[in-house]
CSV table of C-alpha atoms in Angstrom, one decimal:
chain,number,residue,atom,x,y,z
A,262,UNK,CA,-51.1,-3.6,-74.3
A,263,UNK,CA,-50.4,-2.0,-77.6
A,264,UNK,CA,-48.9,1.5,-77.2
A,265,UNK,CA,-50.3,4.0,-79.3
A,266,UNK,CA,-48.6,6.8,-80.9
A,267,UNK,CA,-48.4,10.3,-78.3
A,268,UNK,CA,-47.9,8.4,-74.8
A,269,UNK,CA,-44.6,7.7,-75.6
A,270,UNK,CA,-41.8,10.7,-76.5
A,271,UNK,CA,-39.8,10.7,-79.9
A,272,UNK,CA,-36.8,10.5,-78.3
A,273,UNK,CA,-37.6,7.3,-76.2
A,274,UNK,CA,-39.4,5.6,-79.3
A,275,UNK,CA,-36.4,5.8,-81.3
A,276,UNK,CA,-34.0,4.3,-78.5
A,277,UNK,CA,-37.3,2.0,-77.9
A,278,UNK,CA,-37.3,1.1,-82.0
A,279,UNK,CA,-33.2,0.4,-82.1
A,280,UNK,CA,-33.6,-1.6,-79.2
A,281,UNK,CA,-36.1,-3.6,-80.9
A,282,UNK,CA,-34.0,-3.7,-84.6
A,283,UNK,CA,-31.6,-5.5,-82.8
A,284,UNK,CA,-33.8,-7.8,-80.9
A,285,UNK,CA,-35.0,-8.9,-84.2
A,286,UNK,CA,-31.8,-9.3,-85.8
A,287,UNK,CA,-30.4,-11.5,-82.8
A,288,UNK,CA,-33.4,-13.4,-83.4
A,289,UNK,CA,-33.2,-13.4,-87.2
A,290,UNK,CA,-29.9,-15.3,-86.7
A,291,UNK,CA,-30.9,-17.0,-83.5
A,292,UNK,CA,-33.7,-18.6,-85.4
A,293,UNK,CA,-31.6,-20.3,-87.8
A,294,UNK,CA,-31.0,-23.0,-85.5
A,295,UNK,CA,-34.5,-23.3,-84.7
A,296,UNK,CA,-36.2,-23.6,-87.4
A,297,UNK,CA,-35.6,-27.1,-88.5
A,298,UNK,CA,-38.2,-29.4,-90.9
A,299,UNK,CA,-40.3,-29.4,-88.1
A,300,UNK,CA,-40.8,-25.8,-86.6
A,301,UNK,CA,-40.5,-24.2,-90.0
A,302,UNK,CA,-43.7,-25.3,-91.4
A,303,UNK,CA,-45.5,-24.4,-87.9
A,304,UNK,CA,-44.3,-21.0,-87.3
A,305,UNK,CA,-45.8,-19.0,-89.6
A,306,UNK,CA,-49.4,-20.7,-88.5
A,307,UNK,CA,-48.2,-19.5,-85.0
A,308,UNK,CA,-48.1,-16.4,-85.9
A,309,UNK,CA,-51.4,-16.3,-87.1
A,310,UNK,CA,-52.9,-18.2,-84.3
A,311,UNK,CA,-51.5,-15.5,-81.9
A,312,UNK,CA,-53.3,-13.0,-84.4
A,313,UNK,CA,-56.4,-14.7,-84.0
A,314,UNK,CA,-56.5,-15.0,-80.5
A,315,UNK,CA,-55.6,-11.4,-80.0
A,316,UNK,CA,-58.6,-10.6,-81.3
A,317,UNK,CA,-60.6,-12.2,-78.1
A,318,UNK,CA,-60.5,-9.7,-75.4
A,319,UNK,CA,-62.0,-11.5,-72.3
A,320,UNK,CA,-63.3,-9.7,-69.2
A,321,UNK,CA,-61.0,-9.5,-66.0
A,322,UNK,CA,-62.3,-6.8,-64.2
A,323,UNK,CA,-65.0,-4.4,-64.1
A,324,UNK,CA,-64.9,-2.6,-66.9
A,325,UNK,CA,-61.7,-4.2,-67.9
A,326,UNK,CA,-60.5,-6.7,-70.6
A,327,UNK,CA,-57.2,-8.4,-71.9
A,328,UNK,CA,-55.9,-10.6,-74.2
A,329,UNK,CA,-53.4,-12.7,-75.0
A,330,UNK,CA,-49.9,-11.1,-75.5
A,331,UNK,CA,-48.6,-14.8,-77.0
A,332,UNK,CA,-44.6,-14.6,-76.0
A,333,UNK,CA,-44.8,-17.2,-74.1
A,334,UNK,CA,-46.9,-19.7,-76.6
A,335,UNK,CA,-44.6,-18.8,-79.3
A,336,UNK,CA,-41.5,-18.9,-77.6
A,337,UNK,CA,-42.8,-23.0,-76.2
A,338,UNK,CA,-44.3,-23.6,-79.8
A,339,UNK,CA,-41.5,-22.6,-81.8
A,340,UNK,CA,-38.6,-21.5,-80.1
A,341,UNK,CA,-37.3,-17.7,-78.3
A,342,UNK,CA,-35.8,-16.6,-81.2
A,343,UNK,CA,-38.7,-17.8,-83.4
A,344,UNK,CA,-41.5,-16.7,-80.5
A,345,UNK,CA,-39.7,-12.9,-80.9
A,346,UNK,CA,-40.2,-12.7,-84.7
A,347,UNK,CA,-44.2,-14.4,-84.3
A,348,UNK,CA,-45.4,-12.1,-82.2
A,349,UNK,CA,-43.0,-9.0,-83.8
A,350,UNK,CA,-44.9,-10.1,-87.2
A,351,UNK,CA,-48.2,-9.8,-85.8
A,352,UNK,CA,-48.0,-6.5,-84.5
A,353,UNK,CA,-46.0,-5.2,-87.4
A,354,UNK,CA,-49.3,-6.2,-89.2
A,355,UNK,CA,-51.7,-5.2,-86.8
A,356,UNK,CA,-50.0,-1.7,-86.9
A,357,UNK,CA,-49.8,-1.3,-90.7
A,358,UNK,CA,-53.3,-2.6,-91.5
A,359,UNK,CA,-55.6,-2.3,-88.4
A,360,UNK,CA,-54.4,1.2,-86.9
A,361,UNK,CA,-54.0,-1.2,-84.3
A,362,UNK,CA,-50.6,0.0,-81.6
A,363,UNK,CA,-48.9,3.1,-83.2
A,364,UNK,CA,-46.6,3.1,-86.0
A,365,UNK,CA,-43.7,5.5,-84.0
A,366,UNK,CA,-44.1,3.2,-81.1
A,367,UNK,CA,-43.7,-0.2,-82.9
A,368,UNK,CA,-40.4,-0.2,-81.3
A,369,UNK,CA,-42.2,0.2,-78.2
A,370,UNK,CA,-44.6,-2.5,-78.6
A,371,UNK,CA,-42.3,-4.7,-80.1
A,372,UNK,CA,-39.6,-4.5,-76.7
A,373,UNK,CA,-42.5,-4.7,-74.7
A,374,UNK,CA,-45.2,-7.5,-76.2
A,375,UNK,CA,-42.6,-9.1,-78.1
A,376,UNK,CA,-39.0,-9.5,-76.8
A,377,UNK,CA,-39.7,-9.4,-73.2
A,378,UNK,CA,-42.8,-11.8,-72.6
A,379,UNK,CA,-41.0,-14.5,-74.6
A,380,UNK,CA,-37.7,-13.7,-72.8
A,381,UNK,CA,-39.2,-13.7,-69.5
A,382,UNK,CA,-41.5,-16.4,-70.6
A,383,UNK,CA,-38.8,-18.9,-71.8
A,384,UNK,CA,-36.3,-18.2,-69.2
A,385,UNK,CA,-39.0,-19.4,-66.9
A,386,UNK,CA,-40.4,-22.1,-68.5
A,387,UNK,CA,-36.5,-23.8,-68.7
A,388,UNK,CA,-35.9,-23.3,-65.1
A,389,UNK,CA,-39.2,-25.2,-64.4
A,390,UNK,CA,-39.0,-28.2,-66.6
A,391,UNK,CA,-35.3,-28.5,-65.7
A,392,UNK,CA,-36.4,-29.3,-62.0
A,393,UNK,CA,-39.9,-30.8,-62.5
A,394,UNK,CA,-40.2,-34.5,-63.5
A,395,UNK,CA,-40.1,-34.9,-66.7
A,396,UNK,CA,-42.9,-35.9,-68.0
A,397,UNK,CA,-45.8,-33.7,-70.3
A,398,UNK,CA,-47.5,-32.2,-67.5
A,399,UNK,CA,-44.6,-30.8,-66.1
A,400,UNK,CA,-44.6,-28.8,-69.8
A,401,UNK,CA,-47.6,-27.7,-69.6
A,402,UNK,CA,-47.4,-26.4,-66.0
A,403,UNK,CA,-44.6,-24.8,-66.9
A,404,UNK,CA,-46.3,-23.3,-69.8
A,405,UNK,CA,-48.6,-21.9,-67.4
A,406,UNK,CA,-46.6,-20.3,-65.3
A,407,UNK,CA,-44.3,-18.9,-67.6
A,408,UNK,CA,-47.3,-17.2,-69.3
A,409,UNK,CA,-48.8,-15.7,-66.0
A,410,UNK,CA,-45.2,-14.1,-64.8
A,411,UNK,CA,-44.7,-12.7,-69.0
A,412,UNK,CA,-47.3,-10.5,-68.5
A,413,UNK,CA,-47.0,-8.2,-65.4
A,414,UNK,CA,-43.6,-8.6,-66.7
A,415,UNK,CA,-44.4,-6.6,-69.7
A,416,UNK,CA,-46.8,-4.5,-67.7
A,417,UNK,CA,-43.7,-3.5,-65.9
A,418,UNK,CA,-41.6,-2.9,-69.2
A,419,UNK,CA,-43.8,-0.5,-70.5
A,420,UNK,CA,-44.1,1.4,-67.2
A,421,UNK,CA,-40.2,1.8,-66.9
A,422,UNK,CA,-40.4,3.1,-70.5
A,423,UNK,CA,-43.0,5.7,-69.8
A,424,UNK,CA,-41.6,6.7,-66.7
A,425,UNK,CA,-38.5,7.7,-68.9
A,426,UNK,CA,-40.3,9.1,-72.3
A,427,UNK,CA,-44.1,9.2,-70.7
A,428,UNK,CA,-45.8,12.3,-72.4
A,429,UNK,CA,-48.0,13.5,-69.1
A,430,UNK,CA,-46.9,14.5,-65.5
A,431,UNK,CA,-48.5,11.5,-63.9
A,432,UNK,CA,-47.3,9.6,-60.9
A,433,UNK,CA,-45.3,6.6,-61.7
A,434,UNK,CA,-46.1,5.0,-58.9
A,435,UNK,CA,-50.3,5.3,-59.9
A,436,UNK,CA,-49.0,3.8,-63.4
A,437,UNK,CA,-46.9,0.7,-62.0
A,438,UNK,CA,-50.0,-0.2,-59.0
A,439,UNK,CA,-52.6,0.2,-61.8
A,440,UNK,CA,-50.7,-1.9,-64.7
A,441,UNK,CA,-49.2,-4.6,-63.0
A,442,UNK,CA,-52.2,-5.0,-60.8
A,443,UNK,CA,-54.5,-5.1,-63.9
A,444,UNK,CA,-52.0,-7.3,-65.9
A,445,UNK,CA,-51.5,-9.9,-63.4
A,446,UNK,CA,-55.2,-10.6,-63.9
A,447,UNK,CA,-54.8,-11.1,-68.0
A,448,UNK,CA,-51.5,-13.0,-67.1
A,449,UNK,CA,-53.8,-15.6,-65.6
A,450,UNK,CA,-55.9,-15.8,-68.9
A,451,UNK,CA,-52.7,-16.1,-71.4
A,452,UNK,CA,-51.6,-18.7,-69.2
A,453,UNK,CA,-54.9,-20.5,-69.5
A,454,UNK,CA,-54.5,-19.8,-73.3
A,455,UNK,CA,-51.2,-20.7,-73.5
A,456,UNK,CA,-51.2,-24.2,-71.4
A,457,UNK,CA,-54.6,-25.6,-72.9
A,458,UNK,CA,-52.6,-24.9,-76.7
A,459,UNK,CA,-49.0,-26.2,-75.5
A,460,UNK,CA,-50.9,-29.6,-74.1
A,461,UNK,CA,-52.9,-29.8,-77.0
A,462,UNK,CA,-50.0,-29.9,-79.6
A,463,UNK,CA,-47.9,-32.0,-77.1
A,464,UNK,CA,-50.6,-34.6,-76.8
A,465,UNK,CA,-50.8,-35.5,-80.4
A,466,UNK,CA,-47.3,-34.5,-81.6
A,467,UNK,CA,-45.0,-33.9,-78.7
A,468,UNK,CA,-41.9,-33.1,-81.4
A,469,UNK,CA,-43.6,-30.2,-82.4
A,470,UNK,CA,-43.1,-28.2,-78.9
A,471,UNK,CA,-39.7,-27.1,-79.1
A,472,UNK,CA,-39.6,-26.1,-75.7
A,473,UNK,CA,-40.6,-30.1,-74.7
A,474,UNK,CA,-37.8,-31.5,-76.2
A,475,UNK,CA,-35.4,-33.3,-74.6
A,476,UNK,CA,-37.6,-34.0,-71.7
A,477,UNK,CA,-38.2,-37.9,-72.7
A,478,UNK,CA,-36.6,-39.9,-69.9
A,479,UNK,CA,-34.7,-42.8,-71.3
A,480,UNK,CA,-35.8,-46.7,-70.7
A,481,UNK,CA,-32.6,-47.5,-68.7
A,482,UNK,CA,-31.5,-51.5,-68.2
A,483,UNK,CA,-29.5,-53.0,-65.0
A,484,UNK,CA,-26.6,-54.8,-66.4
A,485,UNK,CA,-24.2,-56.2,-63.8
A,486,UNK,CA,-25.1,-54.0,-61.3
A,487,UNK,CA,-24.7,-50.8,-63.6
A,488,UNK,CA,-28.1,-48.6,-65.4
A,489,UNK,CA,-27.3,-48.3,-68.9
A,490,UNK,CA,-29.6,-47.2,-71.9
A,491,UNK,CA,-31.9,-49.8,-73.6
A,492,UNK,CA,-31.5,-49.3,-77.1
A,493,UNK,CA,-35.2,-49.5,-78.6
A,494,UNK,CA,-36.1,-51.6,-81.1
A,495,UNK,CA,-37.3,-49.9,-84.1
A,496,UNK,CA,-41.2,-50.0,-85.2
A,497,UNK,CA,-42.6,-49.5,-88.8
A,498,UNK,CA,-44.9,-46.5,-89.2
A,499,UNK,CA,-48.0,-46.9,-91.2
A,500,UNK,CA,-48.0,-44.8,-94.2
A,501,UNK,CA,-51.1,-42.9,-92.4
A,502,UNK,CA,-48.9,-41.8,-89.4
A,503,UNK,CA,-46.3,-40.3,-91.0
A,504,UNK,CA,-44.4,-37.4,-89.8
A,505,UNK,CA,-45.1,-35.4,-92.8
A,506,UNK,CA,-48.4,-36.4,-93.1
A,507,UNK,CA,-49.3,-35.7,-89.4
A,508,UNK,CA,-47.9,-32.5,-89.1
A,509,UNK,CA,-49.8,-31.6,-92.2
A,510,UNK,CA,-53.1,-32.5,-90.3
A,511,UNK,CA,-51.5,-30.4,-87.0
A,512,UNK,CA,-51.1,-27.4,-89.7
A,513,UNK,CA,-54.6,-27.8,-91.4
A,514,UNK,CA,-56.3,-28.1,-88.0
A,515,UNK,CA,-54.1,-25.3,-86.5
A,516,UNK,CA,-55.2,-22.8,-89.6
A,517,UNK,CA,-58.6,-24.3,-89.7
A,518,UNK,CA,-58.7,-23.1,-85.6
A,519,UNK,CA,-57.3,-19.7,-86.3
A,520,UNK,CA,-59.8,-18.8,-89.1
A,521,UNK,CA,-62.8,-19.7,-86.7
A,522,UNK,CA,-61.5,-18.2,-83.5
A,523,UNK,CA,-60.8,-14.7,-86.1
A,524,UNK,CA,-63.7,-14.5,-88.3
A,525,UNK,CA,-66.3,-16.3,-85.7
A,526,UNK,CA,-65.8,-16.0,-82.4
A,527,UNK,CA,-64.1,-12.7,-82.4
A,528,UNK,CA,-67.8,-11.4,-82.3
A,529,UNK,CA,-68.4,-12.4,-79.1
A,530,UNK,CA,-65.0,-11.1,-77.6
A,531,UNK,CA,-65.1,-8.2,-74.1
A,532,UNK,CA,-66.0,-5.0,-76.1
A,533,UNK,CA,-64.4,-3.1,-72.4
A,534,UNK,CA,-61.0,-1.4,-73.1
A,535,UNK,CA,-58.0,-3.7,-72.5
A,536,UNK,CA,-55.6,-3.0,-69.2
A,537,UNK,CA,-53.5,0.0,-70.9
A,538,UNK,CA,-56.3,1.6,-72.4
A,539,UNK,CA,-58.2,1.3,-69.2
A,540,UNK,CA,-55.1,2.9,-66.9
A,541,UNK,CA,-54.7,5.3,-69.7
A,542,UNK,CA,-58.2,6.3,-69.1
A,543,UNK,CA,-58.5,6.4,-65.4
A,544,UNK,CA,-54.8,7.6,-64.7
A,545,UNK,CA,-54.7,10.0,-67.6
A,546,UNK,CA,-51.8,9.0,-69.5
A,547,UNK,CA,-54.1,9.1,-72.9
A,548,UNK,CA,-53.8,13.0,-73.1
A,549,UNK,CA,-51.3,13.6,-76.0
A,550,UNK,CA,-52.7,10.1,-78.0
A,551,UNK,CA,-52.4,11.1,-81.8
A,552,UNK,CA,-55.0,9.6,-84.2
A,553,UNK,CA,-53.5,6.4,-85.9
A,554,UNK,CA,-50.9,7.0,-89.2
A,555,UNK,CA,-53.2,4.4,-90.7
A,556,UNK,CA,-56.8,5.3,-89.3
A,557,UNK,CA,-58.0,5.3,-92.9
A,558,UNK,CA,-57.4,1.9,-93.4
A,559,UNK,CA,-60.2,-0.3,-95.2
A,560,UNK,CA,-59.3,-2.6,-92.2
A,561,UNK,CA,-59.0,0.2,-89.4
A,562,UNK,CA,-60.4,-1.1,-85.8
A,563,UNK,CA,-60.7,-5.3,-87.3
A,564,UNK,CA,-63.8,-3.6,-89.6
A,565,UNK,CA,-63.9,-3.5,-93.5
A,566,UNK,CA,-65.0,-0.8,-94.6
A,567,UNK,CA,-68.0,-0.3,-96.4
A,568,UNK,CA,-69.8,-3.4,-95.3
A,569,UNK,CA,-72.6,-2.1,-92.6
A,570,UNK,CA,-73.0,-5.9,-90.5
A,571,UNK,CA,-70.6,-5.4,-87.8
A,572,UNK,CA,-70.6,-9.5,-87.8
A,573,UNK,CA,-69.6,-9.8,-91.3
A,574,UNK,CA,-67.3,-6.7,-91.3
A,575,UNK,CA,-65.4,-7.8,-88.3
A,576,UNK,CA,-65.3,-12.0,-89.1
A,577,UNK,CA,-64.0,-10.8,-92.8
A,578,UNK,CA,-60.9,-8.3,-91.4
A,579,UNK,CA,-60.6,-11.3,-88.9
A,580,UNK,CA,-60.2,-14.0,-91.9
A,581,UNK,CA,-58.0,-11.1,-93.9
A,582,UNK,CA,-55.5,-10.6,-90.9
A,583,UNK,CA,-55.2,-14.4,-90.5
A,584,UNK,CA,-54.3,-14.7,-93.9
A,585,UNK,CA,-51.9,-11.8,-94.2
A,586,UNK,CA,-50.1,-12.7,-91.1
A,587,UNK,CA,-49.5,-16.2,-92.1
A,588,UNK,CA,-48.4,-14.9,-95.1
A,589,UNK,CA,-46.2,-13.0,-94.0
A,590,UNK,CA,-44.8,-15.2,-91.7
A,591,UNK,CA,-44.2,-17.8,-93.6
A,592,UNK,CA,-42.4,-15.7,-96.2
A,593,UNK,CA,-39.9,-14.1,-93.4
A,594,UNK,CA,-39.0,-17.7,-91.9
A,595,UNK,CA,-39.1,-19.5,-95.2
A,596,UNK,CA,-35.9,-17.0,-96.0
A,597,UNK,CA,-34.8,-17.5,-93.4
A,598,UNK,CA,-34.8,-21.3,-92.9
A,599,UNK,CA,-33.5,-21.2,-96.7
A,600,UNK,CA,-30.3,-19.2,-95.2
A,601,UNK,CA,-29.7,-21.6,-92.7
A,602,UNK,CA,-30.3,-24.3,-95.2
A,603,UNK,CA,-27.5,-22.4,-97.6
A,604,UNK,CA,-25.1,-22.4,-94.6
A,605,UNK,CA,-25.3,-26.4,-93.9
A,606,UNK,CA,-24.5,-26.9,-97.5
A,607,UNK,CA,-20.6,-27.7,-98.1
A,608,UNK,CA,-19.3,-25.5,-100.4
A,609,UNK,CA,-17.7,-27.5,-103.7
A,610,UNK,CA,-14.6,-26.5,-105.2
A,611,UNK,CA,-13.8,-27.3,-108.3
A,612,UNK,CA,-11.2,-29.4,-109.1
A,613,UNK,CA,-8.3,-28.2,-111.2
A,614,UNK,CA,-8.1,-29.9,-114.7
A,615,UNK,CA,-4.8,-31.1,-115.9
């Protein structure tokens, strides 16, 4: 679903990128709070898992392919706040160095792919697990329904902004049938995605899902007559199990994952146009496209150029992208954990000498 520059107007990018500045600095400072010693380590990684997996377009249709958006995993993962800068730094690099979503509509694609899949996405997600039992498959479930209503939900986005800035006379009404009938098929593939990743994380380290926690029910004793909470006894943890120690095998295996699935399995991703490229096609909303600001990128299109073996060329701008997006995201919510941490600190003052 990434928007490319000419199908939107100036004047509706520009709203379109103000509304998204100020998505990302709610979340900047919404983010503070959720990016404790546990999230911050993981959220640059998801990030670049979300990169990696965007590379695997999967067939839906004849002729059609999607992939996953990742609001919804990030905002579970991580946090909404922290979901809207993940998936705002992955197509911020996407844009920049694979001419990949246009660089005047990066507001565009950030309000749609970004803020409103993991708003959508979360706000579902909490309404479910509040009234589900509480227990992990209730999470994942949730996940997967939350995922499958982000996308159409997006679809839907962008075809309210296009019927306001849209560069062709086209019908909205073809637009809105063709993308939200298209995108509810992909939803049902990022919610695949998105639930077999949320129960794998939650079945080894549940207090890594942000969006889980909270839902342990508490061992509850009758005491004359009356349920109170059983105070658990505490139990040593073997210097292998530690929390440090198992979140650093939880990052290695969550890099190691995003590496293979970018420079290794990408290869065998749907080579059919996505759902917006396809509508663009049939419905001919693609007729004022401009060429890419960066389509003379070394990393244009997820190829390096000069090297001829499309294998090699695309694993290697897979591996690169991985890399630079985890980078990247590490570096914008290591800042900004260090801010928060800066906050909590007391400030001394000096006492007065006499």
């Amino acid at each position: 679903m990434h928007v490319p520059d000419g199908f939107i107007n100036a004047p509706v990018s520009v709203a379109a990128g103000v509304v998204a500045a100020g998505a990302v600095a709610v979340s900047l400072r919404g983010a503070r709070r959720e990016l404790d010693e546990r999230i911050a380590p993981l959220a640059g990684l998801v990030a670049a898992f979300i990169f990696a997996v965007q590379m695997l377009n999967f067939p839906v249709a004849a002729g059609t392919s999607g992939h996953l958006l990742g609001g919804a995993l990030a905002a579970i993962l991580v946090g909404p706040y922290t979901g809207v800068l993940c998936v705002s730094v992955v197509l911020l690099m996407q844009g920049i160095l694979f001419a990949d979503g246009g660089l005047t509509a990066l507001g565009v694609n950030i309000t749609v792919m970004a803020v409103v899949t993991t708003v959508v996405a979360y706000a579902t997600f909490r309404g479910l697990v509040k009234v589900l039992p509480k227990k992990r498959r209730s999470v994942t479930v949730s996940a997967f329904v939350a995922a499958a209503l982000s996308v159409p939900a997006a679809a839907l986005a962008f075809t309210l902004v296009y019927s306001v800035g849209g560069t062709t006379d086209v019908p909205i009404g073809r637009v809105l049938t063709a993308m939200v009938g298209v995108h509810v098929l992909i939803g049902l593939g990022e919610a695949a995605i998105t639930a077999f990743t949320v129960g794998a994380v939650i079945a080894v380290r549940p207090d890594l899902v942000y969006g889980a926690r909270g839902l342990t029910q508490k061992l509850q004793l009758r005491v004359n007559g009356e349920l109170v909470d059983a105070t658990p006894e505490p139990q040593p943890v073997p210097p292998a199990l530690t929390p440090s120690h198992r979140t650093r095998n939880v990052w290695l295996t969550g890099l190691a994952a995003s590496l293979v699935l970018a420079g290794v399995v990408s290869f065998y991703a749907s080579a059919s146009p996505d759902g917006l490229e396809k509508v663009a096609a049939d419905k001919g909303i693609d007729a004022k496209v401009e060429e890419h600001a960066a389509a003379g990128s070394p990393l244009a299109d997820y190829s390096v150029e000069g090297i001829t073996d499309g294998r090699l060329s695309g694993g290697l701008a897979g591996v690169i992208g991985v890399g630079a997006t985890i980078v990247a995201g590490t570096g914008v919510f290591w800042t900004v954990r260090r801010r928060r941490t800066d906050e909590d600190t007391p400030a001394v003052t000096p006492r007065a000498s006499v």
